[in-house]
Amino acid sequence: MLALTFSNLCAAQTQGEESEDSRWFTVDALNTGLGDPPEEVNRVTPREAIRSFLELTDQEEYAAAAHILNLSKFSEAEQREQGRELARQLAEILQRGEWLSISDLPGREDAVIEDPSGQNPLVGETRRNIEVSSMKANGETYDIRLGRYRVGEEEPVWLIMPISVSYIPVLYEQYGPSMLESYIPERFQASFGILRIWEWIAIPLFLVFIGVAGWGFTA
């Protein structure tokens, strides 16, 4: 009887640990080299984390946006400098890469799969990591994923996972600015709608050039 009771207690404890493990990654610390995150950084849900990241980078607040990256692979001294640059590069990648719809990301803290049709076999399950975007570079596929992390008894937060952070330089080579863009004045590099200012100018000029060239060949 004692053996059976002990076995049941161990099983219950194991199930409890597995349940917690399915909700978040438990870590000792997060981005200690960055200091406390500003109030405008929202990392409660996957949707709010990416929305916050895009809004901050659009305002060129890269130091604040770095708080949405898990920089655990860097030392505390490197996190501030590397975080700013990686946040800037990731913003460029997300803008130029695969179309990203923020509304498609989970709006719940636990990222539970919701499917009113009941067709998804995983409906109702909590998730501790989700895919934000999947892009190709040099013939390989790289996923940008969010993970849910908890430090001690603090509220868990959603951050770009370390493995995805390590992909940023590779993806930036593919989706970052071209050599031509490096000669364009910074004031024309700002975004206006879905395009940058210089693209709104260049595209009509290019179409006019093509039209004139075509007319010249047929004349």
mmCIF file with all atom_site columns, C-alpha atoms in Angstrom:
data_model
loop_
_atom_site.group_PDB
_atom_site.id
_atom_site.type_symbol
_atom_site.label_atom_id
_atom_site.label_alt_id
_atom_site.label_comp_id
_atom_site.label_asym_id
_atom_site.label_entity_id
_atom_site.label_seq_id
_atom_site.pdbx_PDB_ins_code
_atom_site.Cartn_x
_atom_site.Cartn_y
_atom_site.Cartn_z
_atom_site.occupancy
_atom_site.B_iso_or_equiv
_atom_site.pdbx_formal_charge
_atom_site.auth_seq_id
_atom_site.auth_comp_id
_atom_site.auth_asym_id
_atom_site.auth_atom_id
_atom_site.pdbx_PDB_model_num
ATOM 1   C CA . MET A 1 1   ? 0.000   0.000  0.000   1.00 0.00 ? 1   MET A CA 1
ATOM 2   C CA . LEU A 1 2   ? 2.851   2.395  0.888   1.00 0.00 ? 2   LEU A CA 1
ATOM 3   C CA . ALA A 1 3   ? 4.661   1.519  -2.318  1.00 0.00 ? 3   ALA A CA 1
ATOM 4   C CA . LEU A 1 4   ? 1.514   2.146  -4.381  1.00 0.00 ? 4   LEU A CA 1
ATOM 5   C CA . THR A 1 5   ? 0.871   5.491  -2.670  1.00 0.00 ? 5   THR A CA 1
ATOM 6   C CA . PHE A 1 6   ? 4.489   6.591  -3.232  1.00 0.00 ? 6   PHE A CA 1
ATOM 7   C CA . SER A 1 7   ? 4.280   5.554  -6.881  1.00 0.00 ? 7   SER A CA 1
ATOM 8   C CA . ASN A 1 8   ? 1.096   7.596  -7.385  1.00 0.00 ? 8   ASN A CA 1
ATOM 9   C CA . LEU A 1 9   ? 2.652   10.664 -5.756  1.00 0.00 ? 9   LEU A CA 1
ATOM 10  C CA . CYS A 1 10  ? 5.704   10.431 -8.024  1.00 0.00 ? 10  CYS A CA 1
ATOM 11  C CA . ALA A 1 11  ? 3.485   10.090 -11.093 1.00 0.00 ? 11  ALA A CA 1
ATOM 12  C CA . ALA A 1 12  ? 1.427   13.129 -10.092 1.00 0.00 ? 12  ALA A CA 1
ATOM 13  C CA . GLN A 1 13  ? 4.583   15.178 -9.520  1.00 0.00 ? 13  GLN A CA 1
ATOM 14  C CA . THR A 1 14  ? 5.997   14.137 -12.885 1.00 0.00 ? 14  THR A CA 1
ATOM 15  C CA . GLN A 1 15  ? 2.748   15.066 -14.651 1.00 0.00 ? 15  GLN A CA 1
ATOM 16  C CA . GLY A 1 16  ? 2.776   18.456 -12.940 1.00 0.00 ? 16  GLY A CA 1
ATOM 17  C CA . GLU A 1 17  ? 6.350   19.124 -14.094 1.00 0.00 ? 17  GLU A CA 1
ATOM 18  C CA . GLU A 1 18  ? 5.496   18.069 -17.655 1.00 0.00 ? 18  GLU A CA 1
ATOM 19  C CA . SER A 1 19  ? 2.453   20.336 -17.603 1.00 0.00 ? 19  SER A CA 1
ATOM 20  C CA . GLU A 1 20  ? 4.601   23.310 -16.584 1.00 0.00 ? 20  GLU A CA 1
ATOM 21  C CA . ASP A 1 21  ? 7.253   22.419 -19.171 1.00 0.00 ? 21  ASP A CA 1
ATOM 22  C CA . SER A 1 22  ? 4.618   22.543 -21.890 1.00 0.00 ? 22  SER A CA 1
ATOM 23  C CA . ARG A 1 23  ? 3.699   26.124 -20.930 1.00 0.00 ? 23  ARG A CA 1
ATOM 24  C CA . TRP A 1 24  ? 7.101   27.840 -20.865 1.00 0.00 ? 24  TRP A CA 1
ATOM 25  C CA . PHE A 1 25  ? 10.877  27.468 -20.741 1.00 0.00 ? 25  PHE A CA 1
ATOM 26  C CA . THR A 1 26  ? 12.195  28.012 -17.213 1.00 0.00 ? 26  THR A CA 1
ATOM 27  C CA . VAL A 1 27  ? 15.394  30.106 -17.199 1.00 0.00 ? 27  VAL A CA 1
ATOM 28  C CA . ASP A 1 28  ? 17.592  31.675 -14.512 1.00 0.00 ? 28  ASP A CA 1
ATOM 29  C CA . ALA A 1 29  ? 17.814  35.113 -16.160 1.00 0.00 ? 29  ALA A CA 1
ATOM 30  C CA . LEU A 1 30  ? 16.871  37.034 -19.312 1.00 0.00 ? 30  LEU A CA 1
ATOM 31  C CA . ASN A 1 31  ? 18.882  39.768 -21.041 1.00 0.00 ? 31  ASN A CA 1
ATOM 32  C CA . THR A 1 32  ? 20.461  41.055 -17.832 1.00 0.00 ? 32  THR A CA 1
ATOM 33  C CA . GLY A 1 33  ? 22.879  43.135 -19.896 1.00 0.00 ? 33  GLY A CA 1
ATOM 34  C CA . LEU A 1 34  ? 19.980  45.242 -21.233 1.00 0.00 ? 34  LEU A CA 1
ATOM 35  C CA . GLY A 1 35  ? 18.624  46.356 -17.877 1.00 0.00 ? 35  GLY A CA 1
ATOM 36  C CA . ASP A 1 36  ? 14.896  46.657 -17.192 1.00 0.00 ? 36  ASP A CA 1
ATOM 37  C CA . PRO A 1 37  ? 12.635  46.779 -20.284 1.00 0.00 ? 37  PRO A CA 1
ATOM 38  C CA . PRO A 1 38  ? 10.845  50.092 -20.995 1.00 0.00 ? 38  PRO A CA 1
ATOM 39  C CA . GLU A 1 39  ? 7.106   50.310 -20.374 1.00 0.00 ? 39  GLU A CA 1
ATOM 40  C CA . GLU A 1 40  ? 6.344   50.341 -24.104 1.00 0.00 ? 40  GLU A CA 1
ATOM 41  C CA . VAL A 1 41  ? 7.777   46.819 -24.487 1.00 0.00 ? 41  VAL A CA 1
ATOM 42  C CA . ASN A 1 42  ? 4.858   44.362 -24.442 1.00 0.00 ? 42  ASN A CA 1
ATOM 43  C CA . ARG A 1 43  ? 5.797   40.672 -24.365 1.00 0.00 ? 43  ARG A CA 1
ATOM 44  C CA . VAL A 1 44  ? 2.706   39.111 -22.792 1.00 0.00 ? 44  VAL A CA 1
ATOM 45  C CA . THR A 1 45  ? 1.350   37.378 -25.917 1.00 0.00 ? 45  THR A CA 1
ATOM 46  C CA . PRO A 1 46  ? 2.976   36.399 -29.232 1.00 0.00 ? 46  PRO A CA 1
ATOM 47  C CA . ARG A 1 47  ? 0.853   38.948 -31.091 1.00 0.00 ? 47  ARG A CA 1
ATOM 48  C CA . GLU A 1 48  ? 1.725   41.808 -28.753 1.00 0.00 ? 48  GLU A CA 1
ATOM 49  C CA . ALA A 1 49  ? 5.427   40.875 -28.716 1.00 0.00 ? 49  ALA A CA 1
ATOM 50  C CA . ILE A 1 50  ? 5.743   41.148 -32.512 1.00 0.00 ? 50  ILE A CA 1
ATOM 51  C CA . ARG A 1 51  ? 3.493   44.212 -32.686 1.00 0.00 ? 51  ARG A CA 1
ATOM 52  C CA . SER A 1 52  ? 5.622   45.905 -30.021 1.00 0.00 ? 52  SER A CA 1
ATOM 53  C CA . PHE A 1 53  ? 8.820   44.934 -31.844 1.00 0.00 ? 53  PHE A CA 1
ATOM 54  C CA . LEU A 1 54  ? 7.641   46.358 -35.167 1.00 0.00 ? 54  LEU A CA 1
ATOM 55  C CA . GLU A 1 55  ? 6.352   49.578 -33.608 1.00 0.00 ? 55  GLU A CA 1
ATOM 56  C CA . LEU A 1 56  ? 9.604   50.169 -31.726 1.00 0.00 ? 56  LEU A CA 1
ATOM 57  C CA . THR A 1 57  ? 11.841  49.453 -34.707 1.00 0.00 ? 57  THR A CA 1
ATOM 58  C CA . ASP A 1 58  ? 9.660   51.645 -36.918 1.00 0.00 ? 58  ASP A CA 1
ATOM 59  C CA . GLN A 1 59  ? 10.497  54.461 -34.464 1.00 0.00 ? 59  GLN A CA 1
ATOM 60  C CA . GLU A 1 60  ? 14.169  53.359 -34.554 1.00 0.00 ? 60  GLU A CA 1
ATOM 61  C CA . GLU A 1 61  ? 14.003  52.467 -30.854 1.00 0.00 ? 61  GLU A CA 1
ATOM 62  C CA . TYR A 1 62  ? 16.308  49.507 -31.391 1.00 0.00 ? 62  TYR A CA 1
ATOM 63  C CA . ALA A 1 63  ? 17.609  49.358 -27.821 1.00 0.00 ? 63  ALA A CA 1
ATOM 64  C CA . ALA A 1 64  ? 14.043  48.910 -26.561 1.00 0.00 ? 64  ALA A CA 1
ATOM 65  C CA . ALA A 1 65  ? 13.198  46.417 -29.326 1.00 0.00 ? 65  ALA A CA 1
ATOM 66  C CA . ALA A 1 66  ? 16.199  44.298 -28.277 1.00 0.00 ? 66  ALA A CA 1
ATOM 67  C CA . HIS A 1 67  ? 14.233  43.307 -25.163 1.00 0.00 ? 67  HIS A CA 1
ATOM 68  C CA . ILE A 1 68  ? 12.062  41.149 -27.438 1.00 0.00 ? 68  ILE A CA 1
ATOM 69  C CA . LEU A 1 69  ? 15.086  39.063 -28.469 1.00 0.00 ? 69  LEU A CA 1
ATOM 70  C CA . ASN A 1 70  ? 16.435  36.271 -26.277 1.00 0.00 ? 70  ASN A CA 1
ATOM 71  C CA . LEU A 1 71  ? 20.124  37.208 -26.192 1.00 0.00 ? 71  LEU A CA 1
ATOM 72  C CA . SER A 1 72  ? 21.203  34.410 -23.861 1.00 0.00 ? 72  SER A CA 1
ATOM 73  C CA . LYS A 1 73  ? 23.988  33.360 -26.256 1.00 0.00 ? 73  LYS A CA 1
ATOM 74  C CA . PHE A 1 74  ? 25.747  36.701 -25.682 1.00 0.00 ? 74  PHE A CA 1
ATOM 75  C CA . SER A 1 75  ? 27.595  37.920 -22.619 1.00 0.00 ? 75  SER A CA 1
ATOM 76  C CA . GLU A 1 76  ? 26.084  40.742 -20.576 1.00 0.00 ? 76  GLU A CA 1
ATOM 77  C CA . ALA A 1 77  ? 28.642  43.150 -22.060 1.00 0.00 ? 77  ALA A CA 1
ATOM 78  C CA . GLU A 1 78  ? 27.675  42.165 -25.615 1.00 0.00 ? 78  GLU A CA 1
ATOM 79  C CA . GLN A 1 79  ? 23.914  42.137 -25.197 1.00 0.00 ? 79  GLN A CA 1
ATOM 80  C CA . ARG A 1 80  ? 23.312  45.882 -25.430 1.00 0.00 ? 80  ARG A CA 1
ATOM 81  C CA . GLU A 1 81  ? 25.429  46.512 -28.538 1.00 0.00 ? 81  GLU A CA 1
ATOM 82  C CA . GLN A 1 82  ? 24.583  43.271 -30.317 1.00 0.00 ? 82  GLN A CA 1
ATOM 83  C CA . GLY A 1 83  ? 20.915  43.524 -29.350 1.00 0.00 ? 83  GLY A CA 1
ATOM 84  C CA . ARG A 1 84  ? 20.464  46.939 -30.975 1.00 0.00 ? 84  ARG A CA 1
ATOM 85  C CA . GLU A 1 85  ? 22.033  45.832 -34.247 1.00 0.00 ? 85  GLU A CA 1
ATOM 86  C CA . LEU A 1 86  ? 20.224  42.482 -34.359 1.00 0.00 ? 86  LEU A CA 1
ATOM 87  C CA . ALA A 1 87  ? 16.889  44.203 -33.683 1.00 0.00 ? 87  ALA A CA 1
ATOM 88  C CA . ARG A 1 88  ? 17.553  46.609 -36.568 1.00 0.00 ? 88  ARG A CA 1
ATOM 89  C CA . GLN A 1 89  ? 18.482  43.763 -38.902 1.00 0.00 ? 89  GLN A CA 1
ATOM 90  C CA . LEU A 1 90  ? 15.483  41.629 -37.936 1.00 0.00 ? 90  LEU A CA 1
ATOM 91  C CA . ALA A 1 91  ? 13.148  44.556 -38.607 1.00 0.00 ? 91  ALA A CA 1
ATOM 92  C CA . GLU A 1 92  ? 14.570  44.813 -42.144 1.00 0.00 ? 92  GLU A CA 1
ATOM 93  C CA . ILE A 1 93  ? 14.201  41.056 -42.634 1.00 0.00 ? 93  ILE A CA 1
ATOM 94  C CA . LEU A 1 94  ? 10.571  40.978 -41.529 1.00 0.00 ? 94  LEU A CA 1
ATOM 95  C CA . GLN A 1 95  ? 9.751   43.973 -43.717 1.00 0.00 ? 95  GLN A CA 1
ATOM 96  C CA . ARG A 1 96  ? 11.378  42.574 -46.854 1.00 0.00 ? 96  ARG A CA 1
ATOM 97  C CA . GLY A 1 97  ? 10.855  38.848 -46.347 1.00 0.00 ? 97  GLY A CA 1
ATOM 98  C CA . GLU A 1 98  ? 7.733   36.733 -46.144 1.00 0.00 ? 98  GLU A CA 1
ATOM 99  C CA . TRP A 1 99  ? 4.534   38.751 -45.624 1.00 0.00 ? 99  TRP A CA 1
ATOM 100 C CA . LEU A 1 100 ? 3.806   38.839 -41.900 1.00 0.00 ? 100 LEU A CA 1
ATOM 101 C CA . SER A 1 101 ? 0.240   39.244 -40.629 1.00 0.00 ? 101 SER A CA 1
ATOM 102 C CA . ILE A 1 102 ? 0.288   40.122 -36.928 1.00 0.00 ? 102 ILE A CA 1
ATOM 103 C CA . SER A 1 103 ? -3.405  39.267 -36.566 1.00 0.00 ? 103 SER A CA 1
ATOM 104 C CA . ASP A 1 104 ? -2.596  35.638 -37.450 1.00 0.00 ? 104 ASP A CA 1
ATOM 105 C CA . LEU A 1 105 ? -0.412  35.286 -34.355 1.00 0.00 ? 105 LEU A CA 1
ATOM 106 C CA . PRO A 1 106 ? -1.967  33.988 -31.110 1.00 0.00 ? 106 PRO A CA 1
ATOM 107 C CA . GLY A 1 107 ? -3.495  36.698 -28.957 1.00 0.00 ? 107 GLY A CA 1
ATOM 108 C CA . ARG A 1 108 ? -3.538  34.524 -25.832 1.00 0.00 ? 108 ARG A CA 1
ATOM 109 C CA . GLU A 1 109 ? -0.761  34.373 -23.258 1.00 0.00 ? 109 GLU A CA 1
ATOM 110 C CA . ASP A 1 110 ? -0.585  30.573 -23.489 1.00 0.00 ? 110 ASP A CA 1
ATOM 111 C CA . ALA A 1 111 ? -0.835  30.526 -27.316 1.00 0.00 ? 111 ALA A CA 1
ATOM 112 C CA . VAL A 1 112 ? -3.550  27.877 -27.091 1.00 0.00 ? 112 VAL A CA 1
ATOM 113 C CA . ILE A 1 113 ? -4.584  26.576 -30.499 1.00 0.00 ? 113 ILE A CA 1
ATOM 114 C CA . GLU A 1 114 ? -8.141  27.728 -31.140 1.00 0.00 ? 114 GLU A CA 1
ATOM 115 C CA . ASP A 1 115 ? -10.125 26.098 -33.936 1.00 0.00 ? 115 ASP A CA 1
ATOM 116 C CA . PRO A 1 116 ? -13.940 26.478 -33.785 1.00 0.00 ? 116 PRO A CA 1
ATOM 117 C CA . SER A 1 117 ? -14.267 23.910 -36.580 1.00 0.00 ? 117 SER A CA 1
ATOM 118 C CA . GLY A 1 118 ? -12.573 21.269 -34.441 1.00 0.00 ? 118 GLY A CA 1
ATOM 119 C CA . GLN A 1 119 ? -10.468 20.084 -37.384 1.00 0.00 ? 119 GLN A CA 1
ATOM 120 C CA . ASN A 1 120 ? -7.103  20.713 -35.735 1.00 0.00 ? 120 ASN A CA 1
ATOM 121 C CA . PRO A 1 121 ? -6.120  17.672 -33.614 1.00 0.00 ? 121 PRO A CA 1
ATOM 122 C CA . LEU A 1 122 ? -4.055  19.920 -31.315 1.00 0.00 ? 122 LEU A CA 1
ATOM 123 C CA . VAL A 1 123 ? -6.899  22.337 -30.520 1.00 0.00 ? 123 VAL A CA 1
ATOM 124 C CA . GLY A 1 124 ? -6.917  23.409 -26.865 1.00 0.00 ? 124 GLY A CA 1
ATOM 125 C CA . GLU A 1 125 ? -3.231  22.638 -26.290 1.00 0.00 ? 125 GLU A CA 1
ATOM 126 C CA . THR A 1 126 ? -0.897  25.254 -24.849 1.00 0.00 ? 126 THR A CA 1
ATOM 127 C CA . ARG A 1 127 ? 2.327   26.050 -26.671 1.00 0.00 ? 127 ARG A CA 1
ATOM 128 C CA . ARG A 1 128 ? 5.632   27.429 -25.483 1.00 0.00 ? 128 ARG A CA 1
ATOM 129 C CA . ASN A 1 129 ? 7.043   28.188 -28.941 1.00 0.00 ? 129 ASN A CA 1
ATOM 130 C CA . ILE A 1 130 ? 5.454   29.185 -32.238 1.00 0.00 ? 130 ILE A CA 1
ATOM 131 C CA . GLU A 1 131 ? 6.598   30.055 -35.749 1.00 0.00 ? 131 GLU A CA 1
ATOM 132 C CA . VAL A 1 132 ? 6.452   33.703 -36.754 1.00 0.00 ? 132 VAL A CA 1
ATOM 133 C CA . SER A 1 133 ? 7.946   33.428 -40.223 1.00 0.00 ? 133 SER A CA 1
ATOM 134 C CA . SER A 1 134 ? 9.866   30.983 -42.409 1.00 0.00 ? 134 SER A CA 1
ATOM 135 C CA . MET A 1 135 ? 12.309  32.257 -45.036 1.00 0.00 ? 135 MET A CA 1
ATOM 136 C CA . LYS A 1 136 ? 14.917  30.871 -47.391 1.00 0.00 ? 136 LYS A CA 1
ATOM 137 C CA . ALA A 1 137 ? 18.529  32.004 -47.761 1.00 0.00 ? 137 ALA A CA 1
ATOM 138 C CA . ASN A 1 138 ? 21.302  30.270 -49.709 1.00 0.00 ? 138 ASN A CA 1
ATOM 139 C CA . GLY A 1 139 ? 18.958  27.393 -50.486 1.00 0.00 ? 139 GLY A CA 1
ATOM 140 C CA . GLU A 1 140 ? 18.235  26.719 -46.801 1.00 0.00 ? 140 GLU A CA 1
ATOM 141 C CA . THR A 1 141 ? 15.078  27.374 -44.770 1.00 0.00 ? 141 THR A CA 1
ATOM 142 C CA . TYR A 1 142 ? 15.294  29.415 -41.557 1.00 0.00 ? 142 TYR A CA 1
ATOM 143 C CA . ASP A 1 143 ? 12.455  29.828 -39.079 1.00 0.00 ? 143 ASP A CA 1
ATOM 144 C CA . ILE A 1 144 ? 11.893  32.876 -36.904 1.00 0.00 ? 144 ILE A CA 1
ATOM 145 C CA . ARG A 1 145 ? 10.224  31.534 -33.765 1.00 0.00 ? 145 ARG A CA 1
ATOM 146 C CA . LEU A 1 146 ? 8.917   32.992 -30.522 1.00 0.00 ? 146 LEU A CA 1
ATOM 147 C CA . GLY A 1 147 ? 9.416   31.157 -27.234 1.00 0.00 ? 147 GLY A CA 1
ATOM 148 C CA . ARG A 1 148 ? 7.756   31.693 -23.865 1.00 0.00 ? 148 ARG A CA 1
ATOM 149 C CA . TYR A 1 149 ? 10.226  32.126 -20.980 1.00 0.00 ? 149 TYR A CA 1
ATOM 150 C CA . ARG A 1 150 ? 9.814   32.418 -17.247 1.00 0.00 ? 150 ARG A CA 1
ATOM 151 C CA . VAL A 1 151 ? 12.364  33.580 -14.670 1.00 0.00 ? 151 VAL A CA 1
ATOM 152 C CA . GLY A 1 152 ? 11.580  32.364 -11.161 1.00 0.00 ? 152 GLY A CA 1
ATOM 153 C CA . GLU A 1 153 ? 8.116   33.522 -10.118 1.00 0.00 ? 153 GLU A CA 1
ATOM 154 C CA . GLU A 1 154 ? 7.966   36.369 -12.631 1.00 0.00 ? 154 GLU A CA 1
ATOM 155 C CA . GLU A 1 155 ? 5.298   36.503 -15.323 1.00 0.00 ? 155 GLU A CA 1
ATOM 156 C CA . PRO A 1 156 ? 6.387   34.575 -18.447 1.00 0.00 ? 156 PRO A CA 1
ATOM 157 C CA . VAL A 1 157 ? 7.222   36.557 -21.579 1.00 0.00 ? 157 VAL A CA 1
ATOM 158 C CA . TRP A 1 158 ? 7.467   35.833 -25.309 1.00 0.00 ? 158 TRP A CA 1
ATOM 159 C CA . LEU A 1 159 ? 10.833  36.430 -27.003 1.00 0.00 ? 159 LEU A CA 1
ATOM 160 C CA . ILE A 1 160 ? 12.498  35.607 -30.312 1.00 0.00 ? 160 ILE A CA 1
ATOM 161 C CA . MET A 1 161 ? 14.270  32.320 -29.552 1.00 0.00 ? 161 MET A CA 1
ATOM 162 C CA . PRO A 1 162 ? 18.102  32.143 -29.396 1.00 0.00 ? 162 PRO A CA 1
ATOM 163 C CA . ILE A 1 163 ? 18.317  29.785 -32.391 1.00 0.00 ? 163 ILE A CA 1
ATOM 164 C CA . SER A 1 164 ? 16.298  32.274 -34.468 1.00 0.00 ? 164 SER A CA 1
ATOM 165 C CA . VAL A 1 165 ? 18.474  35.163 -33.227 1.00 0.00 ? 165 VAL A CA 1
ATOM 166 C CA . SER A 1 166 ? 21.500  33.257 -34.556 1.00 0.00 ? 166 SER A CA 1
ATOM 167 C CA . TYR A 1 167 ? 19.870  33.158 -38.033 1.00 0.00 ? 167 TYR A CA 1
ATOM 168 C CA . ILE A 1 168 ? 19.499  36.946 -38.280 1.00 0.00 ? 168 ILE A CA 1
ATOM 169 C CA . PRO A 1 169 ? 22.932  37.723 -39.863 1.00 0.00 ? 169 PRO A CA 1
ATOM 170 C CA . VAL A 1 170 ? 22.418  35.024 -42.526 1.00 0.00 ? 170 VAL A CA 1
ATOM 171 C CA . LEU A 1 171 ? 18.920  36.249 -43.369 1.00 0.00 ? 171 LEU A CA 1
ATOM 172 C CA . TYR A 1 172 ? 20.087  39.860 -43.382 1.00 0.00 ? 172 TYR A CA 1
ATOM 173 C CA . GLU A 1 173 ? 22.584  39.070 -46.141 1.00 0.00 ? 173 GLU A CA 1
ATOM 174 C CA . GLN A 1 174 ? 19.650  37.808 -48.211 1.00 0.00 ? 174 GLN A CA 1
ATOM 175 C CA . TYR A 1 175 ? 16.971  40.350 -47.299 1.00 0.00 ? 175 TYR A CA 1
ATOM 176 C CA . GLY A 1 176 ? 18.975  43.366 -46.143 1.00 0.00 ? 176 GLY A CA 1
ATOM 177 C CA . PRO A 1 177 ? 19.602  46.515 -48.210 1.00 0.00 ? 177 PRO A CA 1
ATOM 178 C CA . SER A 1 178 ? 21.325  46.092 -51.563 1.00 0.00 ? 178 SER A CA 1
ATOM 179 C CA . MET A 1 179 ? 24.547  47.879 -52.532 1.00 0.00 ? 179 MET A CA 1
ATOM 180 C CA . LEU A 1 180 ? 22.473  50.403 -54.499 1.00 0.00 ? 180 LEU A CA 1
ATOM 181 C CA . GLU A 1 181 ? 20.471  51.312 -51.386 1.00 0.00 ? 181 GLU A CA 1
ATOM 182 C CA . SER A 1 182 ? 23.641  52.143 -49.463 1.00 0.00 ? 182 SER A CA 1
ATOM 183 C CA . TYR A 1 183 ? 24.029  55.207 -51.740 1.00 0.00 ? 183 TYR A CA 1
ATOM 184 C CA . ILE A 1 184 ? 20.462  56.431 -51.190 1.00 0.00 ? 184 ILE A CA 1
ATOM 185 C CA . PRO A 1 185 ? 20.160  59.315 -48.662 1.00 0.00 ? 185 PRO A CA 1
ATOM 186 C CA . GLU A 1 186 ? 18.809  58.242 -45.281 1.00 0.00 ? 186 GLU A CA 1
ATOM 187 C CA . ARG A 1 187 ? 15.788  60.581 -45.535 1.00 0.00 ? 187 ARG A CA 1
ATOM 188 C CA . PHE A 1 188 ? 14.531  58.486 -48.469 1.00 0.00 ? 188 PHE A CA 1
ATOM 189 C CA . GLN A 1 189 ? 15.022  55.202 -46.583 1.00 0.00 ? 189 GLN A CA 1
ATOM 190 C CA . ALA A 1 190 ? 12.021  55.745 -44.305 1.00 0.00 ? 190 ALA A CA 1
ATOM 191 C CA . SER A 1 191 ? 8.956   53.561 -44.846 1.00 0.00 ? 191 SER A CA 1
ATOM 192 C CA . PHE A 1 192 ? 5.768   55.000 -46.293 1.00 0.00 ? 192 PHE A CA 1
ATOM 193 C CA . GLY A 1 193 ? 3.043   52.390 -46.321 1.00 0.00 ? 193 GLY A CA 1
ATOM 194 C CA . ILE A 1 194 ? 4.277   49.064 -47.657 1.00 0.00 ? 194 ILE A CA 1
ATOM 195 C CA . LEU A 1 195 ? 7.211   50.644 -49.519 1.00 0.00 ? 195 LEU A CA 1
ATOM 196 C CA . ARG A 1 196 ? 10.078  52.978 -48.726 1.00 0.00 ? 196 ARG A CA 1
ATOM 197 C CA . ILE A 1 197 ? 10.041  56.564 -49.984 1.00 0.00 ? 197 ILE A CA 1
ATOM 198 C CA . TRP A 1 198 ? 12.754  55.907 -52.562 1.00 0.00 ? 198 TRP A CA 1
ATOM 199 C CA . GLU A 1 199 ? 10.785  52.917 -53.909 1.00 0.00 ? 199 GLU A CA 1
ATOM 200 C CA . TRP A 1 200 ? 7.692   55.079 -54.455 1.00 0.00 ? 200 TRP A CA 1
ATOM 201 C CA . ILE A 1 201 ? 9.918   57.385 -56.540 1.00 0.00 ? 201 ILE A CA 1
ATOM 202 C CA . ALA A 1 202 ? 11.934  54.694 -58.331 1.00 0.00 ? 202 ALA A CA 1
ATOM 203 C CA . ILE A 1 203 ? 9.077   52.417 -59.425 1.00 0.00 ? 203 ILE A CA 1
ATOM 204 C CA . PRO A 1 204 ? 7.167   55.059 -61.484 1.00 0.00 ? 204 PRO A CA 1
ATOM 205 C CA . LEU A 1 205 ? 10.438  56.262 -63.039 1.00 0.00 ? 205 LEU A CA 1
ATOM 206 C CA . PHE A 1 206 ? 11.337  52.683 -63.970 1.00 0.00 ? 206 PHE A CA 1
ATOM 207 C CA . LEU A 1 207 ? 7.914   52.128 -65.561 1.00 0.00 ? 207 LEU A CA 1
ATOM 208 C CA . VAL A 1 208 ? 8.278   55.362 -67.545 1.00 0.00 ? 208 VAL A CA 1
ATOM 209 C CA . PHE A 1 209 ? 11.734  54.251 -68.702 1.00 0.00 ? 209 PHE A CA 1
ATOM 210 C CA . ILE A 1 210 ? 10.392  50.846 -69.801 1.00 0.00 ? 210 ILE A CA 1
ATOM 211 C CA . GLY A 1 211 ? 7.518   52.559 -71.648 1.00 0.00 ? 211 GLY A CA 1
ATOM 212 C CA . VAL A 1 212 ? 9.820   54.971 -73.466 1.00 0.00 ? 212 VAL A CA 1
ATOM 213 C CA . ALA A 1 213 ? 12.261  52.176 -74.346 1.00 0.00 ? 213 ALA A CA 1
ATOM 214 C CA . GLY A 1 214 ? 9.414   50.018 -75.670 1.00 0.00 ? 214 GLY A CA 1
ATOM 215 C CA . TRP A 1 215 ? 8.062   52.913 -77.742 1.00 0.00 ? 215 TRP A CA 1
ATOM 216 C CA . GLY A 1 216 ? 11.558  53.551 -79.135 1.00 0.00 ? 216 GLY A CA 1
ATOM 217 C CA . PHE A 1 217 ? 11.927  49.949 -80.309 1.00 0.00 ? 217 PHE A CA 1
ATOM 218 C CA . THR A 1 218 ? 8.529   49.917 -82.012 1.00 0.00 ? 218 THR A CA 1
ATOM 219 C CA . ALA A 1 219 ? 8.826   53.352 -83.615 1.00 0.00 ? 219 ALA A CA 1
#
